[in-house]
mmCIF file of C-alpha atoms and ligand atoms in Angstrom:
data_model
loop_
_atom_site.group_PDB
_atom_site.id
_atom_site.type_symbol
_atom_site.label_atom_id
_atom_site.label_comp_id
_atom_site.label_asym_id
_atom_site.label_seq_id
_atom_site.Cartn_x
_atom_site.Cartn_y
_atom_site.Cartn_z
ATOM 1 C CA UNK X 131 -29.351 4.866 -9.283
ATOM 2 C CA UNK X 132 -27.722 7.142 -11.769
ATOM 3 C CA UNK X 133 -24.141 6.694 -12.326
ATOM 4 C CA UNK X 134 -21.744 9.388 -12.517
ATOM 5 C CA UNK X 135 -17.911 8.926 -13.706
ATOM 6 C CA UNK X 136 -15.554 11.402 -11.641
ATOM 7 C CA UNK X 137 -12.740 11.905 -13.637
ATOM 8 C CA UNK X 138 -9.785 12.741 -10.915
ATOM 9 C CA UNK X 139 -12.273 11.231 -8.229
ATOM 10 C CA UNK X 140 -8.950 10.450 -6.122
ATOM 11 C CA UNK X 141 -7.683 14.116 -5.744
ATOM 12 C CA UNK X 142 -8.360 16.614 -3.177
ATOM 13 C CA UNK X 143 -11.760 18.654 -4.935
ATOM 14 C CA UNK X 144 -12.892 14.923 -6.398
ATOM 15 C CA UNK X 145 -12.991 13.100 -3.381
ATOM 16 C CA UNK X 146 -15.485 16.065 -1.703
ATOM 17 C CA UNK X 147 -17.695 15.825 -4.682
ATOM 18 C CA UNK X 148 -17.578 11.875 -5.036
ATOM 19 C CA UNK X 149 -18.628 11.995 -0.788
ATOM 20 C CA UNK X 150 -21.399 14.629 -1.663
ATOM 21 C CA UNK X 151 -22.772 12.734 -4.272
ATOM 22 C CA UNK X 152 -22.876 9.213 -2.376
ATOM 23 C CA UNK X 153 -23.893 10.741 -0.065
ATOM 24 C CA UNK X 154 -27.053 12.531 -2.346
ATOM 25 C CA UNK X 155 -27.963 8.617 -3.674
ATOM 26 C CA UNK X 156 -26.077 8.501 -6.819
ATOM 27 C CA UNK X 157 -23.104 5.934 -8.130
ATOM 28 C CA UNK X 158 -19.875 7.241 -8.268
ATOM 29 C CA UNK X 159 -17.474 5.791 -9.911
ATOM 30 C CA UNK X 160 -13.958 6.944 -9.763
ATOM 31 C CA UNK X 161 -11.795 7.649 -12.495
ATOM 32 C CA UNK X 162 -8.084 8.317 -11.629
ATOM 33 C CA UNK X 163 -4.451 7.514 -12.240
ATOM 34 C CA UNK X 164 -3.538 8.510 -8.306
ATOM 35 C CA UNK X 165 -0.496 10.650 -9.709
ATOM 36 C CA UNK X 166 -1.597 13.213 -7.338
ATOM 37 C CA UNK X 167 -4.637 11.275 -6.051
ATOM 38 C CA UNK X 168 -5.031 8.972 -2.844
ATOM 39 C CA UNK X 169 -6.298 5.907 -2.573
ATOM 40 C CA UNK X 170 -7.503 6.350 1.413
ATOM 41 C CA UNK X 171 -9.535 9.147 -0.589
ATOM 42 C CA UNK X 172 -11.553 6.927 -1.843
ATOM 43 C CA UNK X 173 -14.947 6.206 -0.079
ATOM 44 C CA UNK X 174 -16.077 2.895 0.993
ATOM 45 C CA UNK X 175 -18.147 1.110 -1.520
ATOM 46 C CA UNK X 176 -17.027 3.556 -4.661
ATOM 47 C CA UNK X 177 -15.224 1.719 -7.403
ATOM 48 C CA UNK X 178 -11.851 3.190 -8.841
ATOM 49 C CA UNK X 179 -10.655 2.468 -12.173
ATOM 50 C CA UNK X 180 -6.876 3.141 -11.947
ATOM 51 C CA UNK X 181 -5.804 4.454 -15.623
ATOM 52 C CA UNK X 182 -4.713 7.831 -17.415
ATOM 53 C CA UNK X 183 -7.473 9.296 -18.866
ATOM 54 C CA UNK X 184 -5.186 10.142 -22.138
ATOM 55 C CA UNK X 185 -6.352 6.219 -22.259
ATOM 56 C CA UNK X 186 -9.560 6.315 -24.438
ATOM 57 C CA UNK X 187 -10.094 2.861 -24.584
ATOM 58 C CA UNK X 188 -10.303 2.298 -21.007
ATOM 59 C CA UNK X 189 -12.005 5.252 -20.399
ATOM 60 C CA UNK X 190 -14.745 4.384 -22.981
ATOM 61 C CA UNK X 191 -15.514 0.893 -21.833
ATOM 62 C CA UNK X 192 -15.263 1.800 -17.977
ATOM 63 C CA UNK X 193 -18.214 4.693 -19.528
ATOM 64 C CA UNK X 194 -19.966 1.218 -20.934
ATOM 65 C CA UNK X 195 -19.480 -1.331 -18.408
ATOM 66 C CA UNK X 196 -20.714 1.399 -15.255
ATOM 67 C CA UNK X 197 -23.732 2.718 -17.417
ATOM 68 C CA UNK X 198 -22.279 5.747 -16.819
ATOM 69 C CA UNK X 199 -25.067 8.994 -17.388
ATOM 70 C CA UNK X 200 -22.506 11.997 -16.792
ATOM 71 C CA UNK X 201 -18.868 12.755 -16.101
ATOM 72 C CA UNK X 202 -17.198 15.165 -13.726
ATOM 73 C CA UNK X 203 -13.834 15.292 -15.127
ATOM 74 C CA UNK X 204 -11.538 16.978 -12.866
ATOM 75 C CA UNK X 205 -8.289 14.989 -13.933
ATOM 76 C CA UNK X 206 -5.404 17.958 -14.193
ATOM 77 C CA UNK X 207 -1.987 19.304 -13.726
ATOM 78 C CA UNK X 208 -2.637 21.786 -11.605
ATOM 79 C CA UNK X 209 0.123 23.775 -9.969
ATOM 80 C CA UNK X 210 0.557 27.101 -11.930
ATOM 81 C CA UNK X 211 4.450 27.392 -11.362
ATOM 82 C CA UNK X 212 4.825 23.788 -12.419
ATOM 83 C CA UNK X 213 3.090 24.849 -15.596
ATOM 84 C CA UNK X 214 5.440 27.815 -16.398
ATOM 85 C CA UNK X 215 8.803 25.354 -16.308
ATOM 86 C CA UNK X 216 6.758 22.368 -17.740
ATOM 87 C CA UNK X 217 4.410 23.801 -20.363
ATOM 88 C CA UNK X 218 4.444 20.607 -22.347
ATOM 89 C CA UNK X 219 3.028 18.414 -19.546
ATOM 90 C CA UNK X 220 0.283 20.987 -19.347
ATOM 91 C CA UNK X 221 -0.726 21.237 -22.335
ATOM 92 C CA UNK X 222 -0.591 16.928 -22.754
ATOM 93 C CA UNK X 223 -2.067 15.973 -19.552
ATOM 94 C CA UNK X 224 -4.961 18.727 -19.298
ATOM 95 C CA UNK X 225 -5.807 19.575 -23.016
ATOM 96 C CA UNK X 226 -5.227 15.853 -24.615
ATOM 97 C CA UNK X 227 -6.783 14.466 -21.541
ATOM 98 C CA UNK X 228 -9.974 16.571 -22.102
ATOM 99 C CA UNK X 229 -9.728 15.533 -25.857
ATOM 100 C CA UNK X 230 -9.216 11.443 -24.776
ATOM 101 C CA UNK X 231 -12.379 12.302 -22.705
ATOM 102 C CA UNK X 232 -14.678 13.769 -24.749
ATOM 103 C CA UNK X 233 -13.842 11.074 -27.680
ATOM 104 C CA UNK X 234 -14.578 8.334 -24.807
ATOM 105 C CA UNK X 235 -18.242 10.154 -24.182
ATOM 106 C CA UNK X 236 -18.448 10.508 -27.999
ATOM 107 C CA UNK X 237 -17.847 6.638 -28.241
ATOM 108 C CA UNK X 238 -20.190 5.695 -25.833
ATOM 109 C CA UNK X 239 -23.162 7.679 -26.392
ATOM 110 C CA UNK X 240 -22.640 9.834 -23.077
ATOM 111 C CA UNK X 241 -23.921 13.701 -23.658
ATOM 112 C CA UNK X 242 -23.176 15.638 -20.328
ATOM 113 C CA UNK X 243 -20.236 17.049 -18.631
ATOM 114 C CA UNK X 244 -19.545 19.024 -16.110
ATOM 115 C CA UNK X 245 -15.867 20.445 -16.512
ATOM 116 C CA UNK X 246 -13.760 21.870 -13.505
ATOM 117 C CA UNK X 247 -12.179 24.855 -14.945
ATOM 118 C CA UNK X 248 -9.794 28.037 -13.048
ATOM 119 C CA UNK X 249 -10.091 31.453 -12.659
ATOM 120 C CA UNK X 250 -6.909 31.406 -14.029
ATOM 121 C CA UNK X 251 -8.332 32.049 -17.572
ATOM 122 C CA UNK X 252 -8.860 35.176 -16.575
ATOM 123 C CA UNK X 253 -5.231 36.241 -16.241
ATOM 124 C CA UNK X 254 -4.662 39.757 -14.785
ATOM 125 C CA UNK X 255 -8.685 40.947 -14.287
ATOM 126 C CA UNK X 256 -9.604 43.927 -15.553
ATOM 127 C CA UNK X 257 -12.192 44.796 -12.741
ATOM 128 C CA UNK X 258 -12.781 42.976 -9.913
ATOM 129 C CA UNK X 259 -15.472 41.261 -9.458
ATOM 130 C CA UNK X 260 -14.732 39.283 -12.220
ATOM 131 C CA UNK X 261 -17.479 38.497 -14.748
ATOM 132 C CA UNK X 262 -17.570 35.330 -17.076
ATOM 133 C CA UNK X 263 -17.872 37.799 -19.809
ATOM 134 C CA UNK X 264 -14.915 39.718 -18.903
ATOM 135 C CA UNK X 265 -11.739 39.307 -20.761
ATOM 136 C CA UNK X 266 -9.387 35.917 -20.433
ATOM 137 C CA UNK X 267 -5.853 36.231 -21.190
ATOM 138 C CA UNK X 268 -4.558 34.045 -19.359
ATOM 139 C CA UNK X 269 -1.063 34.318 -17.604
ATOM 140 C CA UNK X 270 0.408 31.024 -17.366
ATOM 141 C CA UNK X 271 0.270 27.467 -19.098
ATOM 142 C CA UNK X 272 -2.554 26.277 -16.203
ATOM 143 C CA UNK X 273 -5.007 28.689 -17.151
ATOM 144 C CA UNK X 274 -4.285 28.368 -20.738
ATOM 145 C CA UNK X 275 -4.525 24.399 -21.122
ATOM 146 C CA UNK X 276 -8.117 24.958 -19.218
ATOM 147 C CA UNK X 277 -9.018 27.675 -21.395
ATOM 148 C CA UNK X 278 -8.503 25.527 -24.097
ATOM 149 C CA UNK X 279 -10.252 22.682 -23.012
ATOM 150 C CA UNK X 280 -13.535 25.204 -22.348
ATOM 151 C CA UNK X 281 -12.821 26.486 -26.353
ATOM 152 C CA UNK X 282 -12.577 22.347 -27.387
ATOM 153 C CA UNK X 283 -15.855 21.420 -25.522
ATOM 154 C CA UNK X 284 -17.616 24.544 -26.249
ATOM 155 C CA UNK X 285 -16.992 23.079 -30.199
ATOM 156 C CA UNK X 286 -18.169 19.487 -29.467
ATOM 157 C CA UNK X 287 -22.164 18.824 -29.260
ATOM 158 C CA UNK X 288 -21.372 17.336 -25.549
ATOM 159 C CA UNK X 289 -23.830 19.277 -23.052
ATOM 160 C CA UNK X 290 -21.499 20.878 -20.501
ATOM 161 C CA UNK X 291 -21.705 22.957 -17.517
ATOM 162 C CA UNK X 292 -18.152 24.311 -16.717
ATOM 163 C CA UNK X 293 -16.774 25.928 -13.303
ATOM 164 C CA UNK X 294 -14.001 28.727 -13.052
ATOM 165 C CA UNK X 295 -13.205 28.193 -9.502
ATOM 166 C CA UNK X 296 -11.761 30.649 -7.624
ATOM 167 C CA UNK X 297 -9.454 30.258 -4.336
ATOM 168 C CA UNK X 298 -10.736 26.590 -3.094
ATOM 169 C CA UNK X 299 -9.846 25.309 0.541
ATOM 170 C CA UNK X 300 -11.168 23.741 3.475
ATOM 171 C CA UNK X 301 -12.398 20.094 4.145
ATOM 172 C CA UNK X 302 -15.492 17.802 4.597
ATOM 173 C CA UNK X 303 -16.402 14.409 4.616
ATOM 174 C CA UNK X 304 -13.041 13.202 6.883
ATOM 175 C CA UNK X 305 -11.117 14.288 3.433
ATOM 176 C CA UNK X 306 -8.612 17.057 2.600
ATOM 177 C CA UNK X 307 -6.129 18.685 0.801
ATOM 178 C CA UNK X 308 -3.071 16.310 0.747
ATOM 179 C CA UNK X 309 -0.845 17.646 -1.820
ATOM 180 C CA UNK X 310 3.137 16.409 -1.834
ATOM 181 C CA UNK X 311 3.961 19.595 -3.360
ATOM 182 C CA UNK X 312 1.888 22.258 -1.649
ATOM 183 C CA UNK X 313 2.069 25.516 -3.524
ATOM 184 C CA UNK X 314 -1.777 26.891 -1.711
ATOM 185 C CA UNK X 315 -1.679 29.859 0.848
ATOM 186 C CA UNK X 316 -4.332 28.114 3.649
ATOM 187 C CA UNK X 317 -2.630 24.525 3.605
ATOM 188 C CA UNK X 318 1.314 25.916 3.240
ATOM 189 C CA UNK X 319 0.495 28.292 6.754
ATOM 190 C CA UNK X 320 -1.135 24.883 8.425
ATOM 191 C CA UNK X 321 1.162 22.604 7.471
ATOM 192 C CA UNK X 322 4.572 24.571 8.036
ATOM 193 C CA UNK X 323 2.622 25.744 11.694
ATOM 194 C CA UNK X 324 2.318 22.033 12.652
ATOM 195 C CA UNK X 325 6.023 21.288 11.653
ATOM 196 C CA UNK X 326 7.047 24.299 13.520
ATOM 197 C CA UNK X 327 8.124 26.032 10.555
ATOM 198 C CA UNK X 328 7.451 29.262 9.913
ATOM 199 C CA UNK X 329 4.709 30.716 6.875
ATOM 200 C CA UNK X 330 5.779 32.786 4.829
ATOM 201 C CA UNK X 331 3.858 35.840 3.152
ATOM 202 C CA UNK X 332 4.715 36.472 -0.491
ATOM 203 C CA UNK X 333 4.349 40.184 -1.137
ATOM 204 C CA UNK X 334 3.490 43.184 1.047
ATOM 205 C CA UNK X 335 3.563 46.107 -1.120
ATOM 206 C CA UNK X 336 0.628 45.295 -3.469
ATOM 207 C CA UNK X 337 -1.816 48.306 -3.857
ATOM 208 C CA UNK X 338 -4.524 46.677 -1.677
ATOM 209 C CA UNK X 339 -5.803 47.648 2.005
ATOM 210 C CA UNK X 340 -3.205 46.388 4.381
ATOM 211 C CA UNK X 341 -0.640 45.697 0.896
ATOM 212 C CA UNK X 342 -1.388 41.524 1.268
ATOM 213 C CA UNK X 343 -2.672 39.673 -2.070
ATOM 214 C CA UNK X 344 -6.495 39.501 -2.199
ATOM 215 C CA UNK X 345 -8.544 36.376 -2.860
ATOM 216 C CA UNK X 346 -12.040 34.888 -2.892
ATOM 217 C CA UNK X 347 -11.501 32.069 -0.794
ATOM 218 C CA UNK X 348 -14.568 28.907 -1.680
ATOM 219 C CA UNK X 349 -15.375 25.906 0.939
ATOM 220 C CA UNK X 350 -14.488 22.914 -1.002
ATOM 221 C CA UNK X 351 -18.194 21.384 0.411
ATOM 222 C CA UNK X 352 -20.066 24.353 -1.364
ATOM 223 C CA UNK X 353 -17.816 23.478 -4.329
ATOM 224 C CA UNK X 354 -18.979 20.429 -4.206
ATOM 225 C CA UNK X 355 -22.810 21.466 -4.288
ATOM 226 C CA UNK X 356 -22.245 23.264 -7.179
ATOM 227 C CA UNK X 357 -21.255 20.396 -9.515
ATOM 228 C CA UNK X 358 -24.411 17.958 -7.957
ATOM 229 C CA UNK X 359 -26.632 21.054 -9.529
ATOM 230 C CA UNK X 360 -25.078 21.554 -12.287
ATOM 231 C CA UNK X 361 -24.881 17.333 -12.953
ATOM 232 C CA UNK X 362 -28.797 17.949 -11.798
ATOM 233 C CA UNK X 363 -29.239 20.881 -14.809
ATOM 234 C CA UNK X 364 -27.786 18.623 -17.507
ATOM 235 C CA UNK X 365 -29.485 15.330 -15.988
ATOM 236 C CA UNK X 366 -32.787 16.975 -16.210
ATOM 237 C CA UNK X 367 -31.931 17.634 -19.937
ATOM 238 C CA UNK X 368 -29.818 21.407 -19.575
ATOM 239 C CA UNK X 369 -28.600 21.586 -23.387
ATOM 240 C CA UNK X 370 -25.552 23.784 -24.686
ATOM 241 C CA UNK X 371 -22.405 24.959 -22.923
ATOM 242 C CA UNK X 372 -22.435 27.147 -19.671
ATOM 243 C CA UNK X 373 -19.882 28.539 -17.648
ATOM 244 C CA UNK X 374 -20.301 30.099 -13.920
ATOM 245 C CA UNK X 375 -17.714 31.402 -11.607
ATOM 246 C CA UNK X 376 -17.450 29.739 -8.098
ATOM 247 C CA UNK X 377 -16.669 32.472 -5.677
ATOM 248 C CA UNK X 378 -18.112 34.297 -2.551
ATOM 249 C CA UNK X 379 -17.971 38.045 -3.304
ATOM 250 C CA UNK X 380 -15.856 38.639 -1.146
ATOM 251 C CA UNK X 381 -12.236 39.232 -0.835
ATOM 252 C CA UNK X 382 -10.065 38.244 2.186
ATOM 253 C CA UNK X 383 -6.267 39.688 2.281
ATOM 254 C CA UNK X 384 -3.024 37.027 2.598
ATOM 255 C CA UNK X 385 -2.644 38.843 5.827
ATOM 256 C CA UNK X 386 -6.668 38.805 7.079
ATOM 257 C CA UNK X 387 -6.439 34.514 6.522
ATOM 258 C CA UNK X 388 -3.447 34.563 8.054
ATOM 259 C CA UNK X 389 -5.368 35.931 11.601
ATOM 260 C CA UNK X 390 -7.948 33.498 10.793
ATOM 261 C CA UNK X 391 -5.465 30.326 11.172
ATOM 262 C CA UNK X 392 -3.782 32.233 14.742
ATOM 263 C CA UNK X 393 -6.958 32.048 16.309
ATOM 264 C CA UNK X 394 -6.864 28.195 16.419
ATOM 265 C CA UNK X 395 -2.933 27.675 15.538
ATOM 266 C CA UNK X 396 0.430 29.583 16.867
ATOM 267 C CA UNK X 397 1.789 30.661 13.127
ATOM 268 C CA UNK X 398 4.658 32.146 13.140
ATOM 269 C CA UNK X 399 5.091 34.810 9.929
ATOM 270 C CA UNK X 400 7.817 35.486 7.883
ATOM 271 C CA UNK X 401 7.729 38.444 4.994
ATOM 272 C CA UNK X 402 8.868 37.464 1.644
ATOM 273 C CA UNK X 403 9.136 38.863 -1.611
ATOM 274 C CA UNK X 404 6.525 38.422 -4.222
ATOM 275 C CA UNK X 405 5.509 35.428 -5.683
ATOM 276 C CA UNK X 406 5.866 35.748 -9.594
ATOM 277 C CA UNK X 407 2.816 36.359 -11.856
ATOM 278 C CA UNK X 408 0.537 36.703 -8.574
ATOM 279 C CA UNK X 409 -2.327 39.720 -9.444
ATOM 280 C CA UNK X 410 -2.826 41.792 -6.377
ATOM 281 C CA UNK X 411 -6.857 40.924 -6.274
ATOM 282 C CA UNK X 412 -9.002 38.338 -7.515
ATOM 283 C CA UNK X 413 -12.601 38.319 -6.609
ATOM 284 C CA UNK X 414 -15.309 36.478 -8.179
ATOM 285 C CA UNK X 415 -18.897 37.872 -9.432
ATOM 286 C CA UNK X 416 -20.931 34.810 -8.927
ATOM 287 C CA UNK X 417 -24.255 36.006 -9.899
ATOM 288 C CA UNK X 418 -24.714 33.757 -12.408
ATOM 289 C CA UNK X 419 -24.449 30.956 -10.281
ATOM 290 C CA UNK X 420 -26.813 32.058 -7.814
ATOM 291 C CA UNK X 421 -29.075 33.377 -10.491
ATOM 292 C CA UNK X 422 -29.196 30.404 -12.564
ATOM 293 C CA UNK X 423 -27.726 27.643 -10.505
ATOM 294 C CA UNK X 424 -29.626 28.874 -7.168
ATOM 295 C CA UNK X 425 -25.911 28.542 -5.646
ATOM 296 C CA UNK X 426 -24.215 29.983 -2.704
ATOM 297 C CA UNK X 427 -20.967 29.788 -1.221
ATOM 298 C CA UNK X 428 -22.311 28.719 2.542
ATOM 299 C CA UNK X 429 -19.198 28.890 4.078
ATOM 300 C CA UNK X 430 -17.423 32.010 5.033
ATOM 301 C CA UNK X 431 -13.202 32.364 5.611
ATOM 302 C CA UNK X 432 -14.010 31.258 9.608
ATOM 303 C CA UNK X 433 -15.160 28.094 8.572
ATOM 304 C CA UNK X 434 -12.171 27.129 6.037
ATOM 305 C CA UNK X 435 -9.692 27.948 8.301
ATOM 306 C CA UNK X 436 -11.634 26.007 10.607
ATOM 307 C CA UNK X 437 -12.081 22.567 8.943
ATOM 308 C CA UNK X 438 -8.317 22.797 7.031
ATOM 309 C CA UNK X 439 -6.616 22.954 10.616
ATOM 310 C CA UNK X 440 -8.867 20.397 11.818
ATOM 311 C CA UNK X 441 -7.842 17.878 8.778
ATOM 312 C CA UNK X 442 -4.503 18.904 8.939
ATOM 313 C CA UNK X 443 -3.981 18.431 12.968
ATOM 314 C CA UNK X 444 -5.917 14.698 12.405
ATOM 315 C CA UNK X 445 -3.580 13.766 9.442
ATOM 316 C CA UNK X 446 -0.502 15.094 11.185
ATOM 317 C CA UNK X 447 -1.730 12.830 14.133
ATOM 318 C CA UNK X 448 -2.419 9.640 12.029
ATOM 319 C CA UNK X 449 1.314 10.241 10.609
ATOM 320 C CA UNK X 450 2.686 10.558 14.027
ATOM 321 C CA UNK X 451 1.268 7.638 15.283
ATOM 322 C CA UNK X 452 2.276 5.065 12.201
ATOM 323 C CA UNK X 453 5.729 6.437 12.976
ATOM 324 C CA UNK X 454 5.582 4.849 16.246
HETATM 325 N N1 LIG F 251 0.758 32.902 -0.510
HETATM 326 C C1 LIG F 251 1.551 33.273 0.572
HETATM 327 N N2 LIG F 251 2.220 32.284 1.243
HETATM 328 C C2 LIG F 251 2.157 30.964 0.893
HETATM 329 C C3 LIG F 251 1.351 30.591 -0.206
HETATM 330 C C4 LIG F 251 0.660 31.595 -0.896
HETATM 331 O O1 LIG F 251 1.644 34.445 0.905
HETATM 332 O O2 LIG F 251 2.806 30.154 1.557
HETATM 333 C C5 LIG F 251 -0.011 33.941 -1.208
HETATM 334 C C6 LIG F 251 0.212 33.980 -2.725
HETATM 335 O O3 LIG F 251 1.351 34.738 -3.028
HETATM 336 C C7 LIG F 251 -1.103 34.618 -3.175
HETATM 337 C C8 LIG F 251 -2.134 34.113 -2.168
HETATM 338 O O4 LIG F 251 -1.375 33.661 -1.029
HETATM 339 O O5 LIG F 251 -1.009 36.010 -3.039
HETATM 340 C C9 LIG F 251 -2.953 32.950 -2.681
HETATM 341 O O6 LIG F 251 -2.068 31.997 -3.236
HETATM 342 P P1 LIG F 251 -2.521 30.495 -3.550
HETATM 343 O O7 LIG F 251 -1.308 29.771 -4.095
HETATM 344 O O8 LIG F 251 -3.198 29.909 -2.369
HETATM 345 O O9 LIG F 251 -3.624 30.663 -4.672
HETATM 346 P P2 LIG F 251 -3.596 31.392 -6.125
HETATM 347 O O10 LIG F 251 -4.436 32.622 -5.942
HETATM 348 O O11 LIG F 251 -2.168 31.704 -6.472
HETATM 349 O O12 LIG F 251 -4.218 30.402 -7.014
#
């Protein structure tokens, strides 16, 4: 069996690859410190190693001991307006983590990596859809630490498939999105619904269709298949450094998701102002992908909304019940 190390195996997009890839006949093994992680993530049978990955040592023998072929690494700070008031822990956790990791590889003869990077490098796009070419400036300390990180591997000799994802949600496998501090548009409506609070909208006078933010919204599953072919691209001996965008093509309004979640959940709406450093449209081109990768987002903006209420109703359930 071929053994894969998921860096940030714990967290919400980890967990759906680590269940994809059991699931496919390789060995995951988890990597995480469970800062933002969950332990009930973790599938039956799938080892965790519980360290920082700033920790080279550990990471490098838990490489050794596991016979570990490939990484995911997916261990970040990830919440963009966290970033902006605490650059520092951006640019430590996510930059020197990537550089801990990649000297861990180095140390233990491990070549191939595939590297969960944002479509926040981007910054504001200058068309939409957005290419991989097109120019990255990004806007905030998130996009730049991962921007970095792309630059750093892109210098190394490790063999690296890298993914600018776009706007992930959804849920598979019995896992989900469980953040304590939810910042995300699709989880935020859900969760404040189900507490009978209302959602809010940040922003309705952007220069879009019905004046809404626009986003490419990606099922975390199809995320998920995109990293088994990449790890397959690199297994079978893919050399180099290559970057794809994960995205649908297609755009879907804050107010358009928003009529998604009320046909399955009563939201009520509230109209805010705008959200600082939000651009009104972000769409992916995803050609490459599908090109090169023979990828396709499968699932359409019916189907996230469908699956995140779903998790979100059985969590809110399971809580309800332990309460009792
Ligand atoms: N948004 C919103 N209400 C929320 C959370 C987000 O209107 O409770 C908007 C946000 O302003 C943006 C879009 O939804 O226009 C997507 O935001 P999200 O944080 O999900 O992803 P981002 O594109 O910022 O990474």
């Amino acid at each position: 069996m071929t053994s894969i190390l998921v860096a940030g195996g714990a967290g919400y997009i980890g967990s759906h690859i680590t269940c994809l890839l059991l699931q496919m006949g390789y060995q995951p093994v988890i990597f995480d410190n469970l800062s933002t992680g969950h332990i009930e993530s973790v599938p039956e049978g799938v080892k965790i190693v519980v360290g920082d990955v700033r920790d080279t040592a550990l990471v490098t023998s838990t490489l050794l001991d596991n016979k570990i072929e490939a990484v995911v690494h997916l261990c970040a700070s990830s919440i963009v307006s966290e970033s902006v008031s605490d650059p520092l822990k951006y640019f430590d956790n996510n930059v020197c983590g990537a550089i801990s990791l990649l000297k861990a590889m180095s140390a233990a003869s491990v070549s191939k990596l595939v590297f969960s990077s944002t479509a926040a490098v981007y910054g504001e796009p200058t068309r939409v859809p957005i290419h991989e070419s097109d120019q990255k400036l990004p806007i905030n300390p998130y996009g730049a630490s991962k921007l970095m990180i792309e630059q750093i591997i892109r210098s190394t000799n490790i063999n690296c498939v890298a993914f600018r994802y776009f706007n992930v949600a959804g849920a598979g496998f019995n896992v989900g999105e469980m953040h304590d501090c939810e910042t995300h548009l699709i989880p935020c409506i859900i969760k404040n619904t189900l507490n009978q609070k209302p959602a809010f909208i940040f922003g309705t006078d952007y220069n879009t269709a019905d004046g809404t933010c626009v986003r490419d919204y990606v099922h975390v599953v199809d995320l998920a298949v995109a990293h088994e072919l990449g790890l397959q691209r690199l297994l079978k001996g893919q050399t180099g450094f290559e970057v794809y965008n994960l995205g649908t093509k297609n755009g879907m309004s804050v107010k358009e998701i928003v009529s998604e979640i009320q046909k399955l959940i009563n939201v009520e709406v509230v109209l805010k102002e705008r959200r600082p450093g939000d651009p009104a449209v972000l769409i992916a081109n995803a050609d490459k992908a599908e090109n090169e990768l023979h990828w396709k987002a499968e699932r359409g903006a019916a189907e996230i909304v469908k699956d995140a209420v779903k998790f979100h109703v059985d969590q809110e359930s399971a809580l309800r019940q332990k309460k009792q």
